[in-house]
Every structure is written in structure tokens, then in C-alpha cells.
Tab-separated table of C-alpha atoms and ligand atoms in Angstrom:
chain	number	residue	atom	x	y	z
A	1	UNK	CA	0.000	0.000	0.000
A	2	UNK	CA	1.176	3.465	-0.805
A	3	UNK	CA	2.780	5.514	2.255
A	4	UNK	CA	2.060	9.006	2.573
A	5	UNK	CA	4.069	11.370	5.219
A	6	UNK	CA	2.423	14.445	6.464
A	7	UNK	CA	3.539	17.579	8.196
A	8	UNK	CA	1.452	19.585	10.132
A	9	UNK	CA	2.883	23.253	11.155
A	10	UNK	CA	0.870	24.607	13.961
A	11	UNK	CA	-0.994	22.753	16.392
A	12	UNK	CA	-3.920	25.201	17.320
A	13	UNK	CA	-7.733	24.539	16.608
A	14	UNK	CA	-7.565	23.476	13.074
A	15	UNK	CA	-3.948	22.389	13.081
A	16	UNK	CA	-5.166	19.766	16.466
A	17	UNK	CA	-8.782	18.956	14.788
A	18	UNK	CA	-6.515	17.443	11.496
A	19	UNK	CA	-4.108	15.651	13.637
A	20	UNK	CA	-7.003	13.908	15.486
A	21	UNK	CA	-8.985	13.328	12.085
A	22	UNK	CA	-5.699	11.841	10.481
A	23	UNK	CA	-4.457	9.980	13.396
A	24	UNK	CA	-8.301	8.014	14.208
A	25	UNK	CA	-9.268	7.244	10.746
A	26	UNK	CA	-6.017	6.022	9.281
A	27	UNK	CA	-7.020	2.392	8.885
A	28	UNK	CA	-10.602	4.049	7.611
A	29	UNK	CA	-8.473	5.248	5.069
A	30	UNK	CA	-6.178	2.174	4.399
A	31	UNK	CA	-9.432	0.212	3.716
A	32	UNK	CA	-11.710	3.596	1.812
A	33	UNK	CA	-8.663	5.074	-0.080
A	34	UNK	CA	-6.066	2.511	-0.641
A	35	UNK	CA	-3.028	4.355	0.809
A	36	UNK	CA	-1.697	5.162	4.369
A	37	UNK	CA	-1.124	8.420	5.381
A	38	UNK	CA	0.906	9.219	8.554
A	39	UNK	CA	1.734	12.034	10.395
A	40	UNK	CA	5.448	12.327	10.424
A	41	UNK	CA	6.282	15.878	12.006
A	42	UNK	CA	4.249	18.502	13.488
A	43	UNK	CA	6.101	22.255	14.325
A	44	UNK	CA	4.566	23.869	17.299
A	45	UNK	CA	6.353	26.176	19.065
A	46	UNK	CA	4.701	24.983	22.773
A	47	UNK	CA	5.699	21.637	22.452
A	48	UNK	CA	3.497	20.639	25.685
A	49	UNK	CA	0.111	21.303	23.478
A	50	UNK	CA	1.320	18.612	20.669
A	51	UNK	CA	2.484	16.230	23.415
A	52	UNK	CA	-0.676	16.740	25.041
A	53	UNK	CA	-2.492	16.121	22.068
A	54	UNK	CA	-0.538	12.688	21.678
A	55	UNK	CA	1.851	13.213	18.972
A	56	UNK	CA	5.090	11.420	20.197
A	57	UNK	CA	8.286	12.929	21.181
A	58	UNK	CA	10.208	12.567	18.432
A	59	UNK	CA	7.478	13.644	15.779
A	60	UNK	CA	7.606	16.935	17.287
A	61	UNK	CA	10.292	19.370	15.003
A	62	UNK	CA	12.179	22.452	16.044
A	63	UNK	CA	12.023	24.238	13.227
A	64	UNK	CA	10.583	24.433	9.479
A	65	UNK	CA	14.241	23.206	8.026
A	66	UNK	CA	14.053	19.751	10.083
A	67	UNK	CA	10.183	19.507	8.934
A	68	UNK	CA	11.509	20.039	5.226
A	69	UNK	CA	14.467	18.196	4.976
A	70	UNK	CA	12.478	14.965	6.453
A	71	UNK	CA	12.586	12.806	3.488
A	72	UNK	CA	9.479	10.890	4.700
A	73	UNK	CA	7.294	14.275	4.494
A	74	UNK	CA	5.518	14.702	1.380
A	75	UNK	CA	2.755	16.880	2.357
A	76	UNK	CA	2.854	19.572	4.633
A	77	UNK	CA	0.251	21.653	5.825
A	78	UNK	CA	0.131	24.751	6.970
A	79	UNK	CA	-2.357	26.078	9.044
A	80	UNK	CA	-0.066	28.793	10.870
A	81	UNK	CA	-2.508	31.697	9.325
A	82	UNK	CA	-1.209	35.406	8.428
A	83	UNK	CA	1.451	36.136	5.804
A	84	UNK	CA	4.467	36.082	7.715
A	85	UNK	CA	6.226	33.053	8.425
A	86	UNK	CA	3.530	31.124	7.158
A	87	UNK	CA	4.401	32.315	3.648
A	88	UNK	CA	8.212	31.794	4.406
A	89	UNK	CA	7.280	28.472	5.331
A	90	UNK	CA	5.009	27.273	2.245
A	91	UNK	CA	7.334	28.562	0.149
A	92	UNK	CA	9.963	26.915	1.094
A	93	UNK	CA	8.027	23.769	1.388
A	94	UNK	CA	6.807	23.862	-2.310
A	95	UNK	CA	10.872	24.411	-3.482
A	96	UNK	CA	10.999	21.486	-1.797
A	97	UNK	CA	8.755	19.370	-3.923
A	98	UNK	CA	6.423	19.147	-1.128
A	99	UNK	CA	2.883	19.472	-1.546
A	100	UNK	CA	1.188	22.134	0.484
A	101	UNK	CA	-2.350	21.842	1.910
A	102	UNK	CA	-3.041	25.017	3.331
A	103	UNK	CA	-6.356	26.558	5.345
A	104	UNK	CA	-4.524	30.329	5.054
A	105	UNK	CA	-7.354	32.549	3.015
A	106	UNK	CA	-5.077	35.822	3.148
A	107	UNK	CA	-2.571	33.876	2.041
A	108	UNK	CA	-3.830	32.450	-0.800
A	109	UNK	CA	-5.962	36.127	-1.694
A	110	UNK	CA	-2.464	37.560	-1.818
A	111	UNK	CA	0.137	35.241	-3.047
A	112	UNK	CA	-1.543	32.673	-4.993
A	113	UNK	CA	0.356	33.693	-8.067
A	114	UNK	CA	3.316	33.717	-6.342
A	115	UNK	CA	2.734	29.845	-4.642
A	116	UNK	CA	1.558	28.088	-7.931
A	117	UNK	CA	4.148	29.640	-9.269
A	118	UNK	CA	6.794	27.884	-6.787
A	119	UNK	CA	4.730	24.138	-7.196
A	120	UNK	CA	4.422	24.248	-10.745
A	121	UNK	CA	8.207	24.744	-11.358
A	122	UNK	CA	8.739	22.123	-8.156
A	123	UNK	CA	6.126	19.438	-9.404
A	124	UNK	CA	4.194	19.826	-5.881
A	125	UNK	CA	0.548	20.042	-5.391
A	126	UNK	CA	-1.108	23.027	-3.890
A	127	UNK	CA	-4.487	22.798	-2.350
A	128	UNK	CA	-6.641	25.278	-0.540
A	129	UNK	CA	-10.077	23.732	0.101
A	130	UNK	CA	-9.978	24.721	3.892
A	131	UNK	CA	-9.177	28.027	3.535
A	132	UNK	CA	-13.054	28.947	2.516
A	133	UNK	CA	-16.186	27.897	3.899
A	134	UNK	CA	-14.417	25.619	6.435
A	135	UNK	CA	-15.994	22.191	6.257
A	136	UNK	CA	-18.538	23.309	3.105
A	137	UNK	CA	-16.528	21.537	0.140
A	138	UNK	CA	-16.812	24.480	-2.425
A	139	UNK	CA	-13.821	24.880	-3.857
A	140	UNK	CA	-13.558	21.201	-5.098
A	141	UNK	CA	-17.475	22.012	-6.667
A	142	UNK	CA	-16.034	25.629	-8.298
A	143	UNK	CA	-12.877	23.290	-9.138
A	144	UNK	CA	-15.084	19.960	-10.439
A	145	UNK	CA	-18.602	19.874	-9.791
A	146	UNK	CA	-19.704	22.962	-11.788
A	147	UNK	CA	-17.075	23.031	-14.176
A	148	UNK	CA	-19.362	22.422	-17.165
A	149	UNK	CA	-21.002	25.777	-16.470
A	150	UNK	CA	-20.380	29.400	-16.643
A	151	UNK	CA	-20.790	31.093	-13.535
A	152	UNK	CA	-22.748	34.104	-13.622
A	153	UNK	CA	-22.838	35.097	-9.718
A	154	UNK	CA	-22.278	33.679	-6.664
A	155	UNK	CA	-24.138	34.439	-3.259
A	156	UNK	CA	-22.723	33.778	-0.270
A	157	UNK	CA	-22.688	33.919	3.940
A	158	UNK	CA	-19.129	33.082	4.222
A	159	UNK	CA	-18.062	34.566	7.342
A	160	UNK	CA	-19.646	32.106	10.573
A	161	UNK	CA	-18.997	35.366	13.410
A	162	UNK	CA	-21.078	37.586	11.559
A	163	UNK	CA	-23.573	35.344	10.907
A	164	UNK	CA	-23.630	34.312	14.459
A	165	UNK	CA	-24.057	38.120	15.613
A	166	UNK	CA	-26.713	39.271	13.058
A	167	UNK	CA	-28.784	36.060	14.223
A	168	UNK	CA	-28.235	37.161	17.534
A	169	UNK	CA	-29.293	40.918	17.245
A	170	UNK	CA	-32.335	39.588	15.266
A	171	UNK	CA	-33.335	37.008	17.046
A	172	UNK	CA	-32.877	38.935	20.769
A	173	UNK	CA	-33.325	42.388	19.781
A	174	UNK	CA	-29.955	43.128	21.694
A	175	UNK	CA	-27.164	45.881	20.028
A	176	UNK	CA	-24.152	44.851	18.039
A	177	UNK	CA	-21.603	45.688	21.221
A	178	UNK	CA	-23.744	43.378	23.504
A	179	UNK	CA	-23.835	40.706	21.215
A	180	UNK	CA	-19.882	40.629	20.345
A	181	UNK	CA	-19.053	41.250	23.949
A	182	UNK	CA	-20.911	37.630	24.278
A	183	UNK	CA	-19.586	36.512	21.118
A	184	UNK	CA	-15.680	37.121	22.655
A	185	UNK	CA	-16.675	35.600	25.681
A	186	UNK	CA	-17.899	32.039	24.491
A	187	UNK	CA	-15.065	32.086	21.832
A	188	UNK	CA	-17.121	32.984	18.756
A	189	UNK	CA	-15.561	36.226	17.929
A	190	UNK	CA	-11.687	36.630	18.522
A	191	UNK	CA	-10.576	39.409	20.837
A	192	UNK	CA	-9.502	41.798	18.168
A	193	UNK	CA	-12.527	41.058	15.807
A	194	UNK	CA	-11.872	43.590	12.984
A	195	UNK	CA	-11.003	40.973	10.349
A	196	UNK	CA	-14.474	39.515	10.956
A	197	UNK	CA	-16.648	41.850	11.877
A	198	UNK	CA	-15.597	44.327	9.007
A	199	UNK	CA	-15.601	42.226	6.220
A	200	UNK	CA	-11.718	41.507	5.767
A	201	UNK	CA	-11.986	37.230	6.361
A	202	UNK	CA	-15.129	37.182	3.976
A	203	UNK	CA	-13.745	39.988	1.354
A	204	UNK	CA	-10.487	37.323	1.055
A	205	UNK	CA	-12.865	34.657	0.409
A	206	UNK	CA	-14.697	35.800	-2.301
A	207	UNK	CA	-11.661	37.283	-3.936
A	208	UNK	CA	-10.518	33.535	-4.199
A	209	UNK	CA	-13.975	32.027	-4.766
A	210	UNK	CA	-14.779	34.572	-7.581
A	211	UNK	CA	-11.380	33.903	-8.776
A	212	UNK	CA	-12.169	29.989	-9.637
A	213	UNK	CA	-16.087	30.960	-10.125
A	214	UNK	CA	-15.186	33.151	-13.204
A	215	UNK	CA	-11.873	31.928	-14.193
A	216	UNK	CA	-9.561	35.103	-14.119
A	217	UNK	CA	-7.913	36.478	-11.463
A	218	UNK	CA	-10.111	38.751	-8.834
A	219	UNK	CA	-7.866	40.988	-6.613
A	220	UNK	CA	-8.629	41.274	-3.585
A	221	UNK	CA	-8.735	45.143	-3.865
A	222	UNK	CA	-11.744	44.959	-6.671
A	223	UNK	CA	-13.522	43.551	-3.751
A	224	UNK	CA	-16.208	46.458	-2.576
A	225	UNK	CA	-16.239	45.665	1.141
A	226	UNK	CA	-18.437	47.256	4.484
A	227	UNK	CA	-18.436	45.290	7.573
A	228	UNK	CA	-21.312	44.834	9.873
A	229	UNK	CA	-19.855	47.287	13.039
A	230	UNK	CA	-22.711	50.312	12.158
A	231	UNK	CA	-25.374	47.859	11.609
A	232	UNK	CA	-28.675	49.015	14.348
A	233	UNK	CA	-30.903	46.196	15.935
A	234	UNK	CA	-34.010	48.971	15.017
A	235	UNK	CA	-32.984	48.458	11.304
A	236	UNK	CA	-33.230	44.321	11.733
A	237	UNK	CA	-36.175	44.696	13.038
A	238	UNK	CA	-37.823	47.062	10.694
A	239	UNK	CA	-36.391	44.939	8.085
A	240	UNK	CA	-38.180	41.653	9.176
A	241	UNK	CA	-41.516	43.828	9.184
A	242	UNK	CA	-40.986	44.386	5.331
A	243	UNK	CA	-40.427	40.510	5.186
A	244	UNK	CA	-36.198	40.222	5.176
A	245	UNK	CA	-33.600	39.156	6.984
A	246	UNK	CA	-30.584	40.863	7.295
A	247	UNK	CA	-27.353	38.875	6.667
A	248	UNK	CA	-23.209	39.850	5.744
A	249	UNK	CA	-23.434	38.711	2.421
A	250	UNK	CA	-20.794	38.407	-0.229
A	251	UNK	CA	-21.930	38.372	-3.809
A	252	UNK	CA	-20.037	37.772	-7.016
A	253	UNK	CA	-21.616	38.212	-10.214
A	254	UNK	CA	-20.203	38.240	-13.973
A	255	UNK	CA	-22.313	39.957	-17.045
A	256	UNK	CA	-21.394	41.482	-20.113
A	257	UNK	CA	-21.135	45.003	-18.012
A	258	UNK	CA	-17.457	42.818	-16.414
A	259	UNK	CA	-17.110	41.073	-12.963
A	260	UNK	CA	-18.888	42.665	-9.591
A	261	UNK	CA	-17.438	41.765	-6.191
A	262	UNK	CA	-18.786	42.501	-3.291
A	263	UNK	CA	-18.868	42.079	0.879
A	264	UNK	CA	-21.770	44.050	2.875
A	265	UNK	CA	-24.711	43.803	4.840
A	266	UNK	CA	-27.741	42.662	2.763
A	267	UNK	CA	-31.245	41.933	3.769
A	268	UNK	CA	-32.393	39.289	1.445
A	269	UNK	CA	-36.214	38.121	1.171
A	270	UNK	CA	-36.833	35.689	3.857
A	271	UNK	CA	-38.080	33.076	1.555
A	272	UNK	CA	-34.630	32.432	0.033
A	273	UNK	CA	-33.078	29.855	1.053
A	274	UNK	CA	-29.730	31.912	2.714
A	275	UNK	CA	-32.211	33.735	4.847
A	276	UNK	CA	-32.429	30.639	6.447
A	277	UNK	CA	-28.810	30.388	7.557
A	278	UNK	CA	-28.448	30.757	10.596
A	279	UNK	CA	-26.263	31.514	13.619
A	280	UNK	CA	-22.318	30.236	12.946
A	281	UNK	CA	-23.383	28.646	9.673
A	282	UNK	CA	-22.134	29.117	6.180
A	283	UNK	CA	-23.362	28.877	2.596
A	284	UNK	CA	-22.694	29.393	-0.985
A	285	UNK	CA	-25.447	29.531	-3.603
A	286	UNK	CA	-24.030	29.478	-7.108
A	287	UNK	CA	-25.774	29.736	-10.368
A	288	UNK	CA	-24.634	28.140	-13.281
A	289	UNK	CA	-26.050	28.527	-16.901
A	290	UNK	CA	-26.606	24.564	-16.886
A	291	UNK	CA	-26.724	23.601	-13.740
A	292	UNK	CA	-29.115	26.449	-12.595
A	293	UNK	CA	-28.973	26.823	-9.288
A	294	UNK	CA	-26.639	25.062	-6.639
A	295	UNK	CA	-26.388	25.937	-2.573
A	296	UNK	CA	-23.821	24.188	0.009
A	297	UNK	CA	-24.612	24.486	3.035
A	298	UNK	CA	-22.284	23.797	6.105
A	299	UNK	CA	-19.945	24.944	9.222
A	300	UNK	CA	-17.116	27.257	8.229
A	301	UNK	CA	-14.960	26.939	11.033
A	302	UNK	CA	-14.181	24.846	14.129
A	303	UNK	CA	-11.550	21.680	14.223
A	304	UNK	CA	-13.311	19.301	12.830
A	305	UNK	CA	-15.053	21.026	9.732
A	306	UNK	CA	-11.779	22.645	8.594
A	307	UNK	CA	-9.902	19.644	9.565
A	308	UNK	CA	-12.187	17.745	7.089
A	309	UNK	CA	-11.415	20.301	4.349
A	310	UNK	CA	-8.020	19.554	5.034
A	311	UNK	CA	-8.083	15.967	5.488
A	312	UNK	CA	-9.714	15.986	1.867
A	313	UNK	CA	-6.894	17.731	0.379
A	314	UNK	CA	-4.577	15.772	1.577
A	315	UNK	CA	-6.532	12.083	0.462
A	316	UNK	CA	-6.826	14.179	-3.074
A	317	UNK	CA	-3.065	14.886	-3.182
A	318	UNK	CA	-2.365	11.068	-1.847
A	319	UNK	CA	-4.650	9.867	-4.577
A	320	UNK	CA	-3.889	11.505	-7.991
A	321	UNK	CA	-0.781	11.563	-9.556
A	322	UNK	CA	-1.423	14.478	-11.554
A	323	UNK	CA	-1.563	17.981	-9.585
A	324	UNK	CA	-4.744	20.114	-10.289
A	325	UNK	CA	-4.040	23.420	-10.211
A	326	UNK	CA	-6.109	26.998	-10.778
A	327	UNK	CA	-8.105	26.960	-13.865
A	328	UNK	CA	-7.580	30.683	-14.981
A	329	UNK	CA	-4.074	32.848	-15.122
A	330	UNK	CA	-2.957	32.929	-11.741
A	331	UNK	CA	-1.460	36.547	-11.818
A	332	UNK	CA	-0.543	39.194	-9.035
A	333	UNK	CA	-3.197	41.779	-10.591
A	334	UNK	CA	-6.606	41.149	-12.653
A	335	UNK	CA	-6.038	40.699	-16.069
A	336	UNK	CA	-5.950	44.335	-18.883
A	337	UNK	CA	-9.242	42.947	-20.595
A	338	UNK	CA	-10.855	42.327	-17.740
A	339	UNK	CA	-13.660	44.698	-16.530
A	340	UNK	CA	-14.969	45.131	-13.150
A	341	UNK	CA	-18.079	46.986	-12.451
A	342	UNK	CA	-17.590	49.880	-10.141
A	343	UNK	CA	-20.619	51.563	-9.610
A	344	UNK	CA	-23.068	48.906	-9.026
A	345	UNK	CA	-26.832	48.406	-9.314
A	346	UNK	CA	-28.989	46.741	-5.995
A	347	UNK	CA	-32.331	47.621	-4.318
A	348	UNK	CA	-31.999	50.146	-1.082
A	349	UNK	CA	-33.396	50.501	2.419
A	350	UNK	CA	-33.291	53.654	3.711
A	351	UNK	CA	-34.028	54.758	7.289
A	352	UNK	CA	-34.624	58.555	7.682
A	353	UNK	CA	-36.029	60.762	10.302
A	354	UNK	CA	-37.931	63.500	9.454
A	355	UNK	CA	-39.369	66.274	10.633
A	356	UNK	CA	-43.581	65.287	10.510
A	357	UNK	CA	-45.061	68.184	8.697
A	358	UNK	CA	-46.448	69.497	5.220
A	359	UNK	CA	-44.288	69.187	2.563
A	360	UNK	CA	-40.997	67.142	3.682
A	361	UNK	CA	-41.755	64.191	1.850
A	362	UNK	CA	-42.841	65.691	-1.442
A	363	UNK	CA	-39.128	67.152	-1.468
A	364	UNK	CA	-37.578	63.948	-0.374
A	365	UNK	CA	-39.543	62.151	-3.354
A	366	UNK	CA	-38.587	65.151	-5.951
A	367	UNK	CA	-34.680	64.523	-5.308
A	368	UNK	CA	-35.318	60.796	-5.641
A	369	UNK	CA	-36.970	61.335	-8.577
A	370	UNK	CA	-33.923	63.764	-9.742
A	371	UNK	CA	-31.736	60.957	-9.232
A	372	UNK	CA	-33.998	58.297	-11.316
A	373	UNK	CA	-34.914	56.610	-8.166
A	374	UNK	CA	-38.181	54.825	-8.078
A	375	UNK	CA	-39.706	53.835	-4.072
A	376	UNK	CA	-41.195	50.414	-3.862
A	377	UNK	CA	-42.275	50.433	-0.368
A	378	UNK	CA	-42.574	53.257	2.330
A	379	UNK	CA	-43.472	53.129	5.852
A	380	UNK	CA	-44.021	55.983	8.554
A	381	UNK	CA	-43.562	55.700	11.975
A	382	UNK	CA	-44.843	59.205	14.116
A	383	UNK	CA	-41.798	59.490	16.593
A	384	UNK	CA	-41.787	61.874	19.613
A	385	UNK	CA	-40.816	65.830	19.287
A	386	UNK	CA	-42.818	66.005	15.969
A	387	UNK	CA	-40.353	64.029	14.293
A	388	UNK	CA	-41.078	60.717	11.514
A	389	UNK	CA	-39.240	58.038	10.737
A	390	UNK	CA	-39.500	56.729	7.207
A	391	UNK	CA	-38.409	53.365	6.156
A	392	UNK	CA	-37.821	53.268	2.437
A	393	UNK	CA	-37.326	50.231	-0.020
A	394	UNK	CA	-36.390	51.575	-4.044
A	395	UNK	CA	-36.213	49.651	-6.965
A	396	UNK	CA	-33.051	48.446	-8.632
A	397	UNK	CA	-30.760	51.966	-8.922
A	398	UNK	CA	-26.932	52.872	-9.117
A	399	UNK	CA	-25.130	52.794	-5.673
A	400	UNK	CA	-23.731	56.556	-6.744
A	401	UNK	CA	-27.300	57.559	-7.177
A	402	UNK	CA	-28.150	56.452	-3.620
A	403	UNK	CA	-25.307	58.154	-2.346
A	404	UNK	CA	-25.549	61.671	-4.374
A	405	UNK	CA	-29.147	62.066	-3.250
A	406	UNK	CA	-28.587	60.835	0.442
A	407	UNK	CA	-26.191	63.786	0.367
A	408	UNK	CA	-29.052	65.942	-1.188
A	409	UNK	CA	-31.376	65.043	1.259
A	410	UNK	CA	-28.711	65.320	3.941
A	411	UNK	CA	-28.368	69.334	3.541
A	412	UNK	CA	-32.024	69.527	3.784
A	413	UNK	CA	-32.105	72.417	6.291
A	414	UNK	CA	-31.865	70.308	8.841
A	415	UNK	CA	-35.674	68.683	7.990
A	416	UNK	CA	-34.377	65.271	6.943
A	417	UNK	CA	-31.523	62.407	8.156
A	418	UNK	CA	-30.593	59.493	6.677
A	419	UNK	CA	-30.069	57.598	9.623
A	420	UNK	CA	-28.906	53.942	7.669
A	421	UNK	CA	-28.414	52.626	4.119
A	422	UNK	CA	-28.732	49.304	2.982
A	423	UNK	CA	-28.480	47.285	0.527
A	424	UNK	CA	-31.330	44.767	-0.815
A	425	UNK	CA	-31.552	41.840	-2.568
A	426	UNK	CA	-35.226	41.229	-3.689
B	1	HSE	N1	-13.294	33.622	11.279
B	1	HSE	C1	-13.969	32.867	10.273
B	1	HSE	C2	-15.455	32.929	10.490
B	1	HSE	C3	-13.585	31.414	10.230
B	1	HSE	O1	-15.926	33.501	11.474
B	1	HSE	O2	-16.165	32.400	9.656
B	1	HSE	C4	-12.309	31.193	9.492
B	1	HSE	O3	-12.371	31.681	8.189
């Protein structure tokens, strides 16, 4: 039977959930896959954690050059996360002729071009299933499954901690700082949460998603990207009056008008089907010209789930002789002919207050109409001091529109505020 030696640098969640996966269903795989794949080295730094974790002595490295130059290692994976020494490391693995399985989503966003560079001329594999979506196999379905179709967009909740939050806030009525406080507390949210919680871990995602989805390269820059910090519990909750809930979506599309990437909070009807992911769970819904539509549903994060992304690489890479690689021209920057849309087209909710008397709305409705902005749905609410608030949902219109007669309705004298703006998928 064929003998496969794995590396594993960095012991932590993920790094501890794939050792455990690898290390109880080896014979499962003996029998299932035909080969046997072994854990030959591990590199963490606190060497108590892998010992405690039952990797033995000796399997335990020093540093990256004793994992390397272990003949018996022929995939490593790296699940160190960041683009510091992780990078160092996976380069150096890959000039090694090792195969890299890595989780690392910034890492991947970023260097791709310059990793598949380094395996292609090295003969080494390169796989990156874990590094979006967690458990949710979608880059093997963007990679295999789907592959007889073009893509024309991609919908996604690809970021678990957001999810988690939003649900919360809907669900309990409580304010984003109360829910993250709990979210820190029970281990949900890190204790710096920016990359979450403004759209950074989900922005990398897509740009690597959208990347296979549409076959060119999507930098991550293109990626439009507003994070979930401002976002009001009175807005979720005026929201599911009008029927939606409100969820940090990430949405690819590709039309003639070029390739639109984008991260932001969305309410979505609550009849389709991602309205109905909830709390830390993730899904993609992809639509295909053949195939229609397609949604995965899973966790995207936690040992286990990204250890099984993992775990999955590495079987692939154990399996196949031949190493798949990106399906498009894995470049630094987007390709010259490539166009992205800029100013994009959605549906809007709009909170304002407004002052309640004769004539306010007819001049928030004539610089609407000055900006070609059609209402679909209004609502007002009599608040205290002889003050409104208006809840408005428009038709399909240019995000520059929005924003030029926000602005407009802004310098009102004082008789109008737009209090929130978002963004609506019908
Ligand atoms: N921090 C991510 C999330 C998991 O909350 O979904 C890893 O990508």
C-alpha cells in the first residue's frame, strides 16, 4: 500500500482537529482510499500542546528546516494563518517538492500567483479547500462539480462570526456591542474582531472564490467591502416587518457590463433559502447557466469542519498523480481585458427621520426622482418631538445615485436624516 508522510505546522484549533482526524481514521483510510497516510512531524512552538495532544516525542520538530528536509514528508500543511512566516514556510516547502495543503485565506488572496508559481516549477501540489467555507466543500465544486457551467454570480454567507451576531441581534433584539461582547466571551468572535466583523476574512474569500467561479484572477482590492460594526438592531427589526432578513453577504456576479465583487450587509427576502442560515453557519449559492442553481450548506470553522477540508486535500493529493491546479491565469493583478463593475446596481433601504409636517416628503420624493430613483415600499412611523421616521425600499438603482441624493437630502435644512443605508436583494 502506498505511504504518505504528512507535516502539520501549527498545532492550534484546526492544526489539532486534522491531527485527530488523520491519526483516528487512518485504517478508515487504508481500507476507503487505498493508501496510508501518517503524520510524520508537526512544528509547534509549545511543544506541551502537541504532546498533550498525543503526537510522540520525536514527531515533534524544532524548526521548518528539520520539517523540510524529512525525506518521509511529502505533504505539509500549513495552518499557521497570516502572511508572515507562514508564507516563508510554504514557500519553502513547495521548493521542496512538497505538496502544500493550506487553510490560510489571506494567504492564498495575496500570493496565490506567487505559490503556484513555486509548485508548478517544483512538481508539488497546492491545495486550498480549507481556507473557505471551512468544512462546506466548495472549492472542489467551483474546481469539479460545476465546471461544465459558466458562472454568472455567486451568493454567499461566508463569514460564521457575523452570521452568528446578526442572528443574535435579530433574534434577541440586543445591540451589536452586547452581542460581540458575548460573542468574545464564548469564543465565537476573537478578541480583536476587525477581520471579521468588518468584512476583511469574507472579502479574502470571495476574492478567491470569484477567482475559480469566473476563471480570471479577482484581486482582492476589486472587492467592494463594508463590515457589519454600524449595523442598528431597530434596522433588523424594521427589516423583518418588510419581510427580510438581514445577513453579511458576499456576492459575485459576472455579465457582459465585467465582474462585480462585493462584501456588505444585505437583507435578502426571507423566503430564500440563505435567509435561512443561521447563527455560525455558512453557505454558498451558485448559479450556473446549466446547472441552474446550486447551494452548500455547512460549518465554516471549528476543528473538525476545517480539519475535514483539510483531510480531503490531503486524500486528493495522496490519490492523484497528476496535480490540479487553478483553472484561470494565476497573476498578481486582474487581467488588462478584464472589466470590473464599479458603480453597481442593488435595491436600497433607507431609514430617515424627518421632521412630521407638510411638505418634507414631497421634497424627499422630488430629489429621488432627480436621481432616477423609483420607491417600492414606504413606511411611517410618528416618533416623539414632531419628528417621523421613514423606512424606504427603491427599486433596482446605481449605488452613486443612492449616495448623491442621500447627500441631497442630507443638507435639507436640517428637515431630513438618513439615519442607515442598505443594501437589498429582492
Ligand atoms: N473567522 C472565520 C469565520 C472562520 O468567522 O467564519 C475562518 O475563516
Amino acid at each position: 500500500m502506498k505511504k504518505v508522510g504528512v507535516a502539520i505546522l501549527g498545532l492550534g484549533v484546526v492544526g489539532g482537529g486534522t491531527y485527530q482526524i488523520l491519526t483516528e481514521h487512518r485504517e478508515y483510510y487504508q481500507k476507503t482510499q487505498d493508501v496510508d497516510i501518517v503524520v510524520e512531524s508537526v512544528l509547534e512552538l509549545n511543544r506541551e500542546r502537541a504532546l498533550a495532544l498525543g503526537v510522540p516525542e520525536e514527531k515533534v520538530a524544532s524548526n521548518i528546516a528539520e520539517v523540510i528536509s524529512n525525506p518521509d514528508v511529502n505533504i505539509v500543511v500549513e495552518v499557521i494563518g497570516g502572511i508572515g512566516c507562514a508564507r516563508d514556510f510554504v514557500l519553502a516547502a513547495l521548493n521542496a517538492g512538497k505538496t502544500v495543503v493550506t487553510s490560510n485565506k489571506e494567504l492564498v488572496c495575496k500570493y496565490s500567483h506567487e505559490l503556484e508559481r513555486a509548485a508548478k516549477r517544483h512538481n508539488a501540489g497546492l491545495y486550498f479547500e480549507a481556507s473557505c467555507v471551512g468544512g462546506v466543500p466548495v472549492i472542489r465544486t467551483l474546481l469539479d462539480g460545476v465546471q461544465a457551467n459558466h458562472i454568472t454570480g455567486m451568493m454567499g454567507i461566508i463569514n460564521g462570526t457575523t452570521n452568528y451576531i446578526l442572528t443574535k441581534m435579530s433574534n434577541e433584539g440586543a445591540s451589536y456591542e452586547e452581542v460581540l461582547k458575548e460573542a468574545q466571551k464564548l469564543g465565537y468572535a476573537e478578541a480583536n474582531p476587525s477581520a471579521d466583523v468588518e468584512g476583511f476574512d469574507a472579502a479574502y474569500k470571495l476574492s478567491i472564490l470569484s477567482s475559480l467561479a469566473f476563471h480570471t484572477k479577482v484581486p482582492f482590492i476589486k472587492v467592494f467591502r463594508e463590515g457589519i460594526t454600524g449595523i442598528a438592531t431597530e434596522d433588523i427589526a424594521h427589516g423583518k416587518e418588510l419581510g427580510y432578513a438581514l445577513k453579511l453577504l458576499a456576492i459575485g456576479k459576472q455579465s457582459e457590463q465585467g465582474i462585480e465583487v462585493r462584501v456588505h450587509p444585505t437583507f435578502i427576502r426571507k423566503e430564500h433559502p440563505l435567509a435561512a442560515v443561521n447563527d455560525s453557519f455558512n453557505a454558498v449559492y451558485l448559479t450556473g447557466d446549466a446547472v441552474d442553481d446550486v447551494m452548500l450548506y455547512g460549518r465554516g470553522a471549528g476543528a473538525l469542519p476545517t480539519g475535514s477540508a483539510i483531510v480531503s486535500d490531503i486524500i486528493y493529493a495522496a490519490t492523484h498523480s497528476e496535480n490540479k491546479y487553478s483553472t484561470f491565469k494565476n497573476n498578481a493583478t486582474a487581467e488588462k481585458d478584464v472589466k470590473f463593475v464599479n458603480d453597481f446596481s442593488s435595491a436600497y433601504y433607507l431609514r430617515l427621520t424627518v421632521a412630521d409636517k407638510a411638505g418634507v416628503l414631497s421634497k424627499i420624493s422630488a430629489i429621488f426622482g432627480r436621481y432616477g430613483i423609483s420607491i417600492v415600499e414606504m413606511i411611517q412611523k410618528a416618533n416623539e418631538n414632531g419628528q417621523a421616521t421613514l423606512i424606504l425600499v427603491t427599486h433596482e438603482t446605481k449605488e452613486l445615485s443612492v449616495r448623491n441624493a442621500v447627500s441631497k437630502i442630507n443638507a435639507l435644512d436640517e428637515i431630513a436624516k438618513v439615519e442607515s443605508i442598505l443594501r437589498v436583494v429582492a
